[in-house]
Amino acid sequence: MTKEEQFWSRFLELAQLQLKDSAYDFFVADSKLVKVDGDTATIYLDGNYKELFWETNLKNALITAGFEIYNTDLKFHFVFEDLPNSHHKDSRNSSLNSSSSSATEPLPKIETGLKAKYTFDNFVQGDGNIWAKAAALAVSENLATTYNPLFIYGGPGLGKTHLLNAIGNQILENIPNARVKYVPAETFINEFLEHLRLGEMKTFKNTYRSLDLLLIDDIQSLGGKKVTTQEEFFNTFNALHSDNKQIVLTSDRSPDHLDSLEERLVTRFKWGLTQNITPPDFETRIAILRNKSEDLDYIFPNDTLEYLAGQFDSNVRDLEGALNDISLMAKVKKLKEITIDVAAEAIRARKNDNTQMLVIPIEKIQDAVGAFYGVSVKEMKGSRRVQNIVLARQVAMYLSREMTDNSLPRIGKEFGGKDHTTVIHAYEKIKSMVETDDNLRLEIQSIKKKLN
Ligand code: ADP
Ligand code: MG
């Protein structure tokens, strides 16, 4: 071993002792000693942003190794451009350069699979997603030290894929060289099978096991797959996790309900942190609509946003779809401002598609509710605020909303020309009462039975 080699291997040893594997791999593994000339060592780093890390964390290890081998207080100089073996040969100390560069095999290129449009900035926070978002942010500030794995689950269209991409995009913004990959579990499986078929498992393994951050979407789709496929995922998971690499998973259900997955896999999912996303409440739906409608060329008055937020209440994807329908219609009709009527017309088809409801006329609901509470339909359509009339009116509005696909303005109209906000209010009120009031729930059930 030359003195340079002794010095460098002693330094690497010290750095390895001092750093976590993940930091070592990221900041040190790709560095090289270019030369030691007099009392100055020149070191190559594969990114100039890494210099600060070396200055603050590795100076002591360098000085110690320098002292041990050269008996002197070495100075250090960092260079960043890549040093290919050939055309720099004459200007640089070449023998060491070429020998050390052949020692580190280049890492395979990564297709990140990320969608740039999904960021933390455009993810609207609400009651239902606040903790999932906080965990995702924490992970993107501190890879593999906070929660590993992070497991996010929730129903369709609630922003799981969005958050997963946001983490990846944020990491790449902070650490441009980080090795990040987003992949739906289904794609992971297909890639695995394809590489297996072509006898290229080594490439597959090298790619996945070289990652700093693996983002796996819709892990539930691993369920029901062959044991060998689950096995490969299991191995990849273990390799990354034991190497302190960050893993984030999403699923449409909690780990406890991933019945068709191997138990040992599920156990591992629960090693880190599990966060749930629940559907957005009314206010959050409005905030999401406002946020998304700002990107459109049309004016959305508040009452239109409120109306839309009342029409789609479990899924952000539907809200977005509604905005798309509206934009299309506004474009065709050359409208600037989106009134409730325009919105109602634009989304009619979508509502019909999504809901296979019985066609129950609102009148029939009014009759049934009226008969049950001893209130006439005329009173229901009026505006007297006597307790039993108010209750009957609100229950009838609630059922009209729940059991028919009429728009809120339409329902309002059928109740003596009331505003759609009155209908929303009635609906939300009865909906929350039903959750706690057993009597009311039974009453509504028996009215429904008569209607079906
Ligand atoms: P999931 O993966 O949970 O099925 P997605 O992440 O694909 O849902 O979300 C569906 C759509 O709704 C995406 O276009 C996404 O940007 C949007 N979305 C979901 N939640 C939010 C939110 N809180 N703020 C902004 N957009 C959201
Ligand atoms: Mg998704």
Short mmCIF file of C-alpha atoms and ligand atoms in Angstrom, two decimals:
data_model
loop_
_atom_site.label_atom_id
_atom_site.label_comp_id
_atom_site.label_asym_id
_atom_site.label_seq_id
_atom_site.Cartn_x
_atom_site.Cartn_y
_atom_site.Cartn_z
CA MET A 1 0.00 0.00 0.00
CA THR A 2 1.25 3.46 -0.82
CA LYS A 3 1.13 6.11 1.85
CA GLU A 4 -1.77 7.75 0.04
CA GLU A 5 -3.69 4.50 0.12
CA GLN A 6 -2.88 3.97 3.79
CA PHE A 7 -4.02 7.46 4.59
CA TRP A 8 -7.27 7.08 2.66
CA SER A 9 -8.20 3.70 4.05
CA ARG A 10 -7.47 4.89 7.59
CA PHE A 11 -9.69 7.89 6.98
CA LEU A 12 -12.53 5.75 5.59
CA GLU A 13 -12.27 3.52 8.63
CA LEU A 14 -12.58 6.49 10.98
CA ALA A 15 -15.47 7.95 9.00
CA GLN A 16 -17.28 4.65 9.04
CA LEU A 17 -16.93 4.38 12.81
CA GLN A 18 -18.23 7.85 13.29
CA LEU A 19 -21.17 8.03 10.86
CA LYS A 20 -24.41 6.14 10.49
CA ASP A 21 -24.39 3.83 7.49
CA SER A 22 -26.85 5.99 5.63
CA ALA A 23 -24.74 9.13 6.06
CA TYR A 24 -21.58 7.26 5.18
CA ASP A 25 -23.10 5.84 2.03
CA PHE A 26 -24.48 9.13 0.98
CA PHE A 27 -21.64 11.53 1.81
CA VAL A 28 -18.50 9.42 1.82
CA ALA A 29 -18.86 6.32 -0.32
CA ASP A 30 -18.46 8.12 -3.64
CA SER A 31 -15.58 10.35 -2.64
CA LYS A 32 -11.99 9.78 -3.74
CA LEU A 33 -8.56 10.86 -2.75
CA VAL A 34 -7.08 12.60 -5.77
CA LYS A 35 -3.56 13.11 -4.39
CA VAL A 36 -1.48 14.17 -1.45
CA ASP A 37 0.99 16.80 -2.54
CA GLY A 38 3.35 18.13 0.12
CA ASP A 39 1.07 18.86 3.05
CA THR A 40 -2.10 19.23 0.98
CA ALA A 41 -4.55 16.43 0.29
CA THR A 42 -6.94 16.90 -2.64
CA ILE A 43 -10.27 15.11 -2.27
CA TYR A 44 -12.94 14.63 -4.88
CA LEU A 45 -16.61 14.89 -3.85
CA ASP A 46 -19.42 14.04 -6.23
CA GLY A 47 -21.37 17.19 -5.46
CA ASN A 48 -20.18 20.54 -4.10
CA TYR A 49 -23.03 20.74 -1.63
CA LYS A 50 -21.35 17.88 0.24
CA GLU A 51 -18.39 20.05 1.19
CA LEU A 52 -20.19 21.59 4.13
CA PHE A 53 -20.90 18.17 5.56
CA TRP A 54 -17.23 17.24 5.25
CA GLU A 55 -16.09 20.51 6.78
CA THR A 56 -18.34 20.12 9.76
CA ASN A 57 -18.32 16.37 10.33
CA LEU A 58 -15.24 14.81 8.79
CA LYS A 59 -12.44 17.32 9.38
CA ASN A 60 -11.31 15.54 12.54
CA ALA A 61 -11.15 12.13 10.90
CA LEU A 62 -9.10 13.60 8.04
CA ILE A 63 -6.70 15.36 10.39
CA THR A 64 -6.33 12.27 12.55
CA ALA A 65 -5.60 10.00 9.60
CA GLY A 66 -3.21 12.59 8.18
CA PHE A 67 -1.31 12.81 11.42
CA GLU A 68 -1.12 9.04 11.86
CA ILE A 69 0.23 8.38 8.38
CA TYR A 70 2.16 11.52 7.42
CA ASN A 71 3.06 12.77 10.86
CA THR A 72 1.97 16.21 9.88
CA ASP A 73 -0.96 18.53 9.98
CA LEU A 74 -2.45 18.05 6.50
CA LYS A 75 -4.49 20.70 4.72
CA PHE A 76 -7.48 19.67 2.65
CA HIS A 77 -8.68 20.83 -0.68
CA PHE A 78 -11.96 19.66 -2.24
CA VAL A 79 -12.64 19.33 -5.94
CA PHE A 80 -15.97 18.50 -7.50
CA GLU A 81 -15.70 17.90 -11.18
CA ASP A 82 -15.75 14.30 -12.21
CA LEU A 83 -12.34 12.90 -12.89
CA PRO A 84 -12.48 10.47 -15.76
CA ASN A 85 -9.51 8.18 -16.09
CA SER A 86 -8.27 9.29 -19.45
CA HIS A 87 -8.22 12.93 -20.38
CA HIS A 88 -7.23 14.31 -17.00
CA LYS A 89 -4.32 11.93 -16.78
CA ASP A 90 -1.54 14.35 -17.55
CA SER A 91 -2.69 17.13 -15.30
CA ARG A 92 -3.49 14.99 -12.27
CA ASN A 93 -1.80 12.37 -10.25
CA SER A 94 -3.17 9.55 -12.30
CA SER A 95 -2.21 6.20 -10.90
CA LEU A 96 -4.20 6.59 -7.72
CA ASN A 97 -7.08 8.25 -9.44
CA SER A 98 -7.65 5.45 -11.86
CA SER A 99 -7.17 2.70 -9.32
CA SER A 100 -9.61 4.23 -6.87
CA SER A 101 -12.22 5.01 -9.47
CA SER A 102 -12.30 1.44 -10.67
CA ALA A 103 -12.79 0.31 -7.08
CA THR A 104 -16.24 1.85 -6.81
CA GLU A 105 -18.71 0.35 -9.22
CA PRO A 106 -21.06 3.05 -10.54
CA LEU A 107 -24.54 2.89 -9.09
CA PRO A 108 -27.36 2.08 -11.50
CA LYS A 109 -29.36 5.01 -12.85
CA ILE A 110 -32.68 5.61 -11.17
CA GLU A 111 -35.99 6.47 -12.80
CA THR A 112 -37.61 8.35 -9.96
CA GLY A 113 -41.15 7.80 -11.21
CA LEU A 114 -42.16 10.99 -9.39
CA LYS A 115 -44.85 13.40 -10.56
CA ALA A 116 -43.61 16.93 -10.09
CA LYS A 117 -47.09 18.38 -9.71
CA TYR A 118 -47.63 16.74 -6.33
CA THR A 119 -45.98 18.89 -3.69
CA PHE A 120 -46.47 19.75 -0.05
CA ASP A 121 -47.26 23.31 -1.11
CA ASN A 122 -50.38 22.32 -2.98
CA PHE A 123 -51.54 19.72 -0.48
CA VAL A 124 -54.34 21.28 1.53
CA GLN A 125 -54.25 20.42 5.19
CA GLY A 126 -57.40 19.49 7.08
CA ASP A 127 -58.53 17.48 10.08
CA GLY A 128 -58.47 14.24 8.15
CA ASN A 129 -54.91 14.43 6.86
CA ILE A 130 -53.03 16.63 9.30
CA TRP A 131 -51.10 13.82 10.97
CA ALA A 132 -50.28 11.99 7.79
CA LYS A 133 -48.99 15.23 6.34
CA ALA A 134 -46.95 16.01 9.44
CA ALA A 135 -45.35 12.57 9.35
CA ALA A 136 -44.62 12.90 5.63
CA LEU A 137 -42.98 16.28 6.24
CA ALA A 138 -40.93 14.87 9.11
CA VAL A 139 -39.67 12.08 6.89
CA SER A 140 -38.72 14.47 4.13
CA GLU A 141 -36.72 16.54 6.57
CA ASN A 142 -34.91 13.61 8.13
CA LEU A 143 -34.57 10.49 6.06
CA ALA A 144 -34.58 7.22 7.97
CA THR A 145 -34.12 8.78 11.37
CA THR A 146 -37.67 9.68 12.33
CA TYR A 147 -40.19 7.09 11.20
CA ASN A 148 -39.10 4.05 9.25
CA PRO A 149 -41.14 2.76 7.63
CA LEU A 150 -43.87 5.37 7.44
CA PHE A 151 -47.16 3.67 6.59
CA ILE A 152 -50.03 5.86 5.35
CA TYR A 153 -53.45 4.38 4.75
CA GLY A 154 -56.89 5.67 3.80
CA GLY A 155 -59.71 5.41 1.28
CA PRO A 156 -59.42 6.19 -2.42
CA GLY A 157 -58.84 9.74 -3.59
CA LEU A 158 -57.74 11.09 -0.22
CA GLY A 159 -54.22 12.13 -1.19
CA LYS A 160 -51.98 9.15 -0.43
CA THR A 161 -50.28 9.17 -3.82
CA HIS A 162 -50.01 12.95 -3.62
CA LEU A 163 -48.22 12.80 -0.26
CA LEU A 164 -45.91 10.03 -1.38
CA ASN A 165 -44.80 12.09 -4.37
CA ALA A 166 -44.49 15.20 -2.24
CA ILE A 167 -41.97 13.42 -0.01
CA GLY A 168 -39.89 12.36 -3.01
CA ASN A 169 -39.99 15.79 -4.62
CA GLN A 170 -39.05 17.50 -1.38
CA ILE A 171 -36.09 15.19 -0.79
CA LEU A 172 -34.76 15.77 -4.29
CA GLU A 173 -35.08 19.47 -3.75
CA ASN A 174 -33.05 19.25 -0.54
CA ILE A 175 -30.60 16.60 -1.72
CA PRO A 176 -30.46 16.56 -5.53
CA ASN A 177 -28.28 13.45 -5.64
CA ALA A 178 -30.45 11.36 -3.37
CA ARG A 179 -31.53 8.07 -4.85
CA VAL A 180 -35.31 8.20 -4.79
CA LYS A 181 -37.87 5.93 -6.38
CA TYR A 182 -41.64 6.05 -6.43
CA VAL A 183 -43.31 2.87 -7.55
CA PRO A 184 -46.82 1.44 -7.28
CA ALA A 185 -46.60 -2.01 -5.67
CA GLU A 186 -48.17 -3.47 -8.78
CA THR A 187 -45.37 -2.08 -10.95
CA PHE A 188 -42.78 -3.36 -8.52
CA ILE A 189 -44.18 -6.84 -8.98
CA ASN A 190 -44.28 -6.58 -12.76
CA GLU A 191 -40.71 -5.30 -12.90
CA PHE A 192 -39.63 -8.11 -10.65
CA LEU A 193 -41.30 -10.75 -12.81
CA GLU A 194 -39.93 -9.21 -15.97
CA HIS A 195 -36.36 -9.18 -14.67
CA LEU A 196 -36.79 -12.70 -13.43
CA ARG A 197 -37.94 -13.81 -16.84
CA LEU A 198 -35.01 -12.14 -18.57
CA GLY A 199 -32.52 -13.48 -16.05
CA GLU A 200 -31.66 -9.93 -14.94
CA MET A 201 -32.37 -10.18 -11.27
CA LYS A 202 -29.02 -8.63 -10.44
CA THR A 203 -29.97 -5.35 -12.10
CA PHE A 204 -33.29 -5.37 -10.32
CA LYS A 205 -31.71 -5.97 -6.95
CA ASN A 206 -28.93 -3.45 -7.51
CA THR A 207 -31.42 -0.79 -8.44
CA TYR A 208 -33.76 -1.25 -5.53
CA ARG A 209 -31.11 -1.88 -2.94
CA SER A 210 -29.12 1.20 -3.88
CA LEU A 211 -31.98 3.54 -2.96
CA ASP A 212 -31.98 6.13 -0.22
CA LEU A 213 -35.74 6.45 -0.32
CA LEU A 214 -38.27 3.94 -1.59
CA LEU A 215 -41.87 5.12 -1.97
CA ILE A 216 -44.26 2.22 -2.53
CA ASP A 217 -47.87 3.01 -3.40
CA ASP A 218 -50.92 0.80 -2.83
CA ILE A 219 -49.18 -2.01 -1.01
CA GLN A 220 -52.50 -3.84 -0.66
CA SER A 221 -52.07 -4.97 -4.27
CA LEU A 222 -49.27 -7.28 -3.14
CA GLY A 223 -51.97 -9.28 -1.44
CA GLY A 224 -52.93 -12.44 -3.25
CA LYS A 225 -49.65 -12.43 -5.19
CA LYS A 226 -47.41 -15.44 -5.24
CA VAL A 227 -45.28 -16.07 -2.22
CA THR A 228 -42.08 -15.62 -4.26
CA THR A 229 -43.11 -12.10 -5.24
CA GLN A 230 -43.97 -11.17 -1.69
CA GLU A 231 -40.68 -12.76 -0.75
CA GLU A 232 -38.73 -10.46 -3.06
CA PHE A 233 -40.50 -7.46 -1.64
CA PHE A 234 -39.74 -8.73 1.84
CA ASN A 235 -36.04 -9.03 0.99
CA THR A 236 -35.89 -5.60 -0.58
CA PHE A 237 -37.63 -4.15 2.42
CA ASN A 238 -35.20 -5.81 4.82
CA ALA A 239 -32.13 -4.85 2.84
CA LEU A 240 -33.11 -1.20 2.77
CA HIS A 241 -34.38 -1.04 6.30
CA SER A 242 -31.35 -2.66 7.86
CA ASP A 243 -29.21 -0.27 5.83
CA ASN A 244 -31.06 2.63 7.37
CA LYS A 245 -32.76 3.61 4.12
CA GLN A 246 -36.15 5.27 4.26
CA ILE A 247 -39.27 3.41 3.17
CA VAL A 248 -42.73 4.94 2.88
CA LEU A 249 -45.75 2.79 2.08
CA THR A 250 -49.38 3.50 1.34
CA SER A 251 -52.37 1.24 1.44
CA ASP A 252 -56.11 1.48 1.15
CA ARG A 253 -56.47 -0.23 4.53
CA SER A 254 -54.63 -0.47 7.82
CA PRO A 255 -51.85 -3.04 8.28
CA ASP A 256 -54.19 -5.03 10.51
CA HIS A 257 -56.54 -5.54 7.60
CA LEU A 258 -53.98 -6.62 5.04
CA ASP A 259 -55.21 -10.16 5.42
CA SER A 260 -53.84 -11.56 2.21
CA LEU A 261 -50.29 -10.46 2.94
CA GLU A 262 -47.75 -12.58 4.73
CA GLU A 263 -47.79 -11.97 8.43
CA ARG A 264 -44.07 -11.26 8.71
CA LEU A 265 -44.40 -8.53 6.08
CA VAL A 266 -47.26 -6.91 7.92
CA THR A 267 -45.29 -7.06 11.15
CA ARG A 268 -42.51 -5.09 9.52
CA PHE A 269 -44.90 -2.43 8.24
CA LYS A 270 -45.75 -1.72 11.84
CA TRP A 271 -42.15 -1.16 12.94
CA GLY A 272 -42.30 2.53 12.21
CA LEU A 273 -45.24 4.89 12.28
CA THR A 274 -48.73 4.27 10.89
CA GLN A 275 -50.94 7.22 9.96
CA ASN A 276 -54.50 7.27 8.72
CA ILE A 277 -56.10 9.73 6.28
CA THR A 278 -59.84 10.24 6.64
CA PRO A 279 -62.19 12.09 4.29
CA PRO A 280 -62.06 15.88 4.38
CA ASP A 281 -64.75 17.74 6.30
CA PHE A 282 -66.90 20.42 4.69
CA GLU A 283 -64.47 23.27 5.43
CA THR A 284 -61.51 21.35 4.08
CA ARG A 285 -63.41 20.44 0.94
CA ILE A 286 -64.07 24.11 0.36
CA ALA A 287 -60.40 24.92 0.96
CA ILE A 288 -59.34 22.23 -1.52
CA LEU A 289 -61.80 23.48 -4.12
CA ARG A 290 -60.67 27.06 -3.60
CA ASN A 291 -57.05 26.02 -3.94
CA LYS A 292 -57.65 24.07 -7.12
CA SER A 293 -60.03 26.55 -8.69
CA GLU A 294 -57.40 29.28 -8.40
CA ASP A 295 -55.48 27.53 -11.15
CA LEU A 296 -58.48 27.77 -13.47
CA ASP A 297 -59.44 30.70 -15.65
CA TYR A 298 -62.91 31.02 -14.18
CA ILE A 299 -64.40 32.84 -11.26
CA PHE A 300 -65.83 30.59 -8.59
CA PRO A 301 -67.96 32.54 -6.11
CA ASN A 302 -68.04 31.21 -2.56
CA ASP A 303 -71.54 29.85 -2.77
CA THR A 304 -70.60 27.77 -5.80
CA LEU A 305 -67.67 26.32 -3.89
CA GLU A 306 -69.93 25.56 -0.96
CA TYR A 307 -72.44 23.96 -3.23
CA LEU A 308 -69.80 21.71 -4.78
CA ALA A 309 -68.34 20.84 -1.41
CA GLY A 310 -71.82 19.66 -0.46
CA GLN A 311 -72.16 17.45 -3.50
CA PHE A 312 -69.05 15.33 -3.14
CA ASP A 313 -68.21 14.49 0.37
CA SER A 314 -65.94 11.53 0.60
CA ASN A 315 -63.32 11.86 -2.06
CA VAL A 316 -61.01 14.61 -3.26
CA ARG A 317 -60.71 13.02 -6.67
CA ASP A 318 -64.44 13.59 -7.22
CA LEU A 319 -64.05 17.24 -6.27
CA GLU A 320 -61.29 17.59 -8.84
CA GLY A 321 -63.34 15.76 -11.41
CA ALA A 322 -66.21 18.14 -10.81
CA LEU A 323 -63.92 21.13 -11.41
CA ASN A 324 -62.79 19.53 -14.66
CA ASP A 325 -66.36 19.00 -15.81
CA ILE A 326 -67.15 22.59 -15.00
CA SER A 327 -64.09 23.96 -16.81
CA LEU A 328 -65.02 22.01 -19.88
CA MET A 329 -68.56 23.29 -19.87
CA ALA A 330 -67.49 26.86 -19.13
CA LYS A 331 -65.08 26.68 -22.02
CA VAL A 332 -67.69 25.40 -24.43
CA LYS A 333 -70.23 27.96 -23.29
CA LYS A 334 -67.61 30.72 -23.01
CA LEU A 335 -68.54 31.55 -19.44
CA LYS A 336 -66.38 33.50 -17.02
CA GLU A 337 -68.21 33.09 -13.78
CA ILE A 338 -69.42 29.75 -12.46
CA THR A 339 -72.80 30.11 -10.82
CA ILE A 340 -74.40 27.33 -8.81
CA ASP A 341 -76.71 26.56 -11.72
CA VAL A 342 -73.83 26.16 -14.12
CA ALA A 343 -72.01 23.97 -11.63
CA ALA A 344 -75.10 21.85 -11.03
CA GLU A 345 -75.60 21.31 -14.73
CA ALA A 346 -71.95 20.48 -15.37
CA ILE A 347 -71.73 17.84 -12.70
CA ARG A 348 -75.07 16.18 -13.35
CA ALA A 349 -73.58 13.43 -15.47
CA ARG A 350 -70.86 12.75 -12.93
CA LYS A 351 -73.36 12.41 -10.14
CA ASN A 352 -75.44 10.06 -12.24
CA ASP A 353 -72.41 7.98 -13.07
CA ASN A 354 -71.26 7.68 -9.52
CA THR A 355 -74.49 6.89 -7.83
CA GLN A 356 -76.81 4.15 -8.79
CA MET A 357 -79.68 5.42 -6.77
CA LEU A 358 -83.29 4.49 -6.86
CA VAL A 359 -85.32 7.13 -8.48
CA ILE A 360 -87.38 8.37 -5.58
CA PRO A 361 -89.23 11.62 -6.09
CA ILE A 362 -88.67 14.22 -3.40
CA GLU A 363 -92.47 14.44 -2.98
CA LYS A 364 -92.56 10.84 -1.86
CA ILE A 365 -89.94 11.51 0.75
CA GLN A 366 -91.86 14.53 1.98
CA ASP A 367 -95.05 12.47 2.21
CA ALA A 368 -93.39 9.67 4.13
CA VAL A 369 -91.59 11.98 6.55
CA GLY A 370 -94.71 14.08 7.02
CA ALA A 371 -96.81 11.03 7.81
CA PHE A 372 -94.25 9.80 10.30
CA TYR A 373 -93.98 13.04 12.26
CA GLY A 374 -97.56 14.20 11.80
CA VAL A 375 -96.53 17.27 9.83
CA SER A 376 -98.14 18.34 6.56
CA VAL A 377 -96.09 18.79 3.40
CA LYS A 378 -97.27 22.36 3.28
CA GLU A 379 -95.78 23.01 6.71
CA MET A 380 -92.56 21.37 5.62
CA LYS A 381 -92.33 23.70 2.66
CA GLY A 382 -93.13 26.71 4.79
CA SER A 383 -90.82 28.48 7.17
CA ARG A 384 -92.40 28.05 10.62
CA ARG A 385 -89.79 27.21 13.18
CA VAL A 386 -91.83 24.99 15.48
CA GLN A 387 -89.70 22.15 16.75
CA ASN A 388 -91.43 19.14 15.19
CA ILE A 389 -91.89 20.93 11.87
CA VAL A 390 -88.23 21.90 11.79
CA LEU A 391 -87.21 18.33 12.54
CA ALA A 392 -89.48 16.89 9.83
CA ARG A 393 -88.25 19.45 7.33
CA GLN A 394 -84.63 18.72 8.07
CA VAL A 395 -85.05 14.95 8.00
CA ALA A 396 -86.84 15.20 4.67
CA MET A 397 -84.06 17.37 3.26
CA TYR A 398 -81.50 14.95 4.62
CA LEU A 399 -83.19 12.01 2.95
CA SER A 400 -83.67 13.92 -0.31
CA ARG A 401 -79.97 14.53 -0.34
CA GLU A 402 -79.07 11.00 0.65
CA MET A 403 -81.54 9.01 -1.37
CA THR A 404 -81.84 10.97 -4.58
CA ASP A 405 -79.38 12.52 -6.97
CA ASN A 406 -81.04 15.89 -7.02
CA SER A 407 -78.76 18.88 -6.68
CA LEU A 408 -78.92 20.96 -3.52
CA PRO A 409 -80.53 23.96 -5.28
CA ARG A 410 -83.11 21.59 -6.69
CA ILE A 411 -83.88 20.17 -3.28
CA GLY A 412 -84.12 23.68 -1.87
CA LYS A 413 -86.60 24.53 -4.56
CA GLU A 414 -88.79 21.55 -3.70
CA PHE A 415 -88.98 22.82 -0.13
CA GLY A 416 -90.68 26.07 -0.93
CA GLY A 417 -87.74 27.73 -2.66
CA LYS A 418 -85.16 27.50 0.11
CA ASP A 419 -81.53 28.28 -0.35
CA HIS A 420 -79.09 25.41 -1.00
CA THR A 421 -77.16 26.41 2.11
CA THR A 422 -80.27 25.64 4.15
CA VAL A 423 -80.24 22.17 2.65
CA ILE A 424 -76.55 21.71 3.41
CA HIS A 425 -77.14 22.87 6.96
CA ALA A 426 -80.04 20.46 7.43
CA TYR A 427 -78.10 17.63 5.93
CA GLU A 428 -74.98 18.15 8.05
CA LYS A 429 -77.08 18.62 11.16
CA ILE A 430 -79.11 15.44 10.79
CA LYS A 431 -76.04 13.54 9.70
CA SER A 432 -74.22 14.40 12.90
CA MET A 433 -77.29 13.88 15.09
CA VAL A 434 -77.78 10.39 13.65
CA GLU A 435 -74.32 9.48 14.90
CA THR A 436 -75.24 10.03 18.52
CA ASP A 437 -79.01 9.86 18.70
CA ASP A 438 -80.19 6.25 18.54
CA ASN A 439 -83.87 7.16 18.45
CA LEU A 440 -83.47 9.43 15.49
CA ARG A 441 -81.46 6.79 13.71
CA LEU A 442 -84.23 4.25 14.17
CA GLU A 443 -86.85 6.72 13.06
CA ILE A 444 -84.96 7.44 9.88
CA GLN A 445 -84.44 3.77 9.24
CA SER A 446 -88.10 3.04 9.43
CA ILE A 447 -88.95 5.95 7.12
CA LYS A 448 -86.41 4.66 4.64
CA LYS A 449 -87.91 1.17 4.78
CA LYS A 450 -91.26 2.58 3.77
CA LEU A 451 -89.66 4.33 0.83
CA ASN A 452 -87.74 1.40 -0.58
P1 ADP B 1 -55.17 8.38 -3.29
O1 ADP B 1 -53.77 8.00 -3.70
O2 ADP B 1 -55.34 8.44 -1.81
O3 ADP B 1 -56.21 7.54 -3.94
P2 ADP B 1 -54.53 10.82 -4.69
O4 ADP B 1 -53.28 11.21 -3.98
O5 ADP B 1 -54.37 10.23 -6.03
O6 ADP B 1 -55.42 9.86 -3.77
O7 ADP B 1 -55.49 12.09 -4.73
C1 ADP B 1 -56.51 12.24 -5.69
C2 ADP B 1 -56.48 13.65 -6.20
O8 ADP B 1 -56.90 14.52 -5.17
C3 ADP B 1 -55.11 14.10 -6.61
O9 ADP B 1 -55.17 14.87 -7.75
C4 ADP B 1 -54.63 14.93 -5.45
O10 ADP B 1 -53.77 15.97 -5.85
C5 ADP B 1 -55.91 15.48 -4.88
N1 ADP B 1 -55.85 15.67 -3.42
C6 ADP B 1 -56.12 14.74 -2.47
N2 ADP B 1 -56.01 15.27 -1.24
C7 ADP B 1 -55.64 16.55 -1.42
C8 ADP B 1 -55.37 17.64 -0.54
N3 ADP B 1 -55.44 17.50 0.79
N4 ADP B 1 -55.02 18.82 -1.07
C9 ADP B 1 -54.96 18.98 -2.41
N5 ADP B 1 -55.20 18.01 -3.29
C10 ADP B 1 -55.54 16.81 -2.82
MG MG B 2 -53.20 6.51 -4.99
#
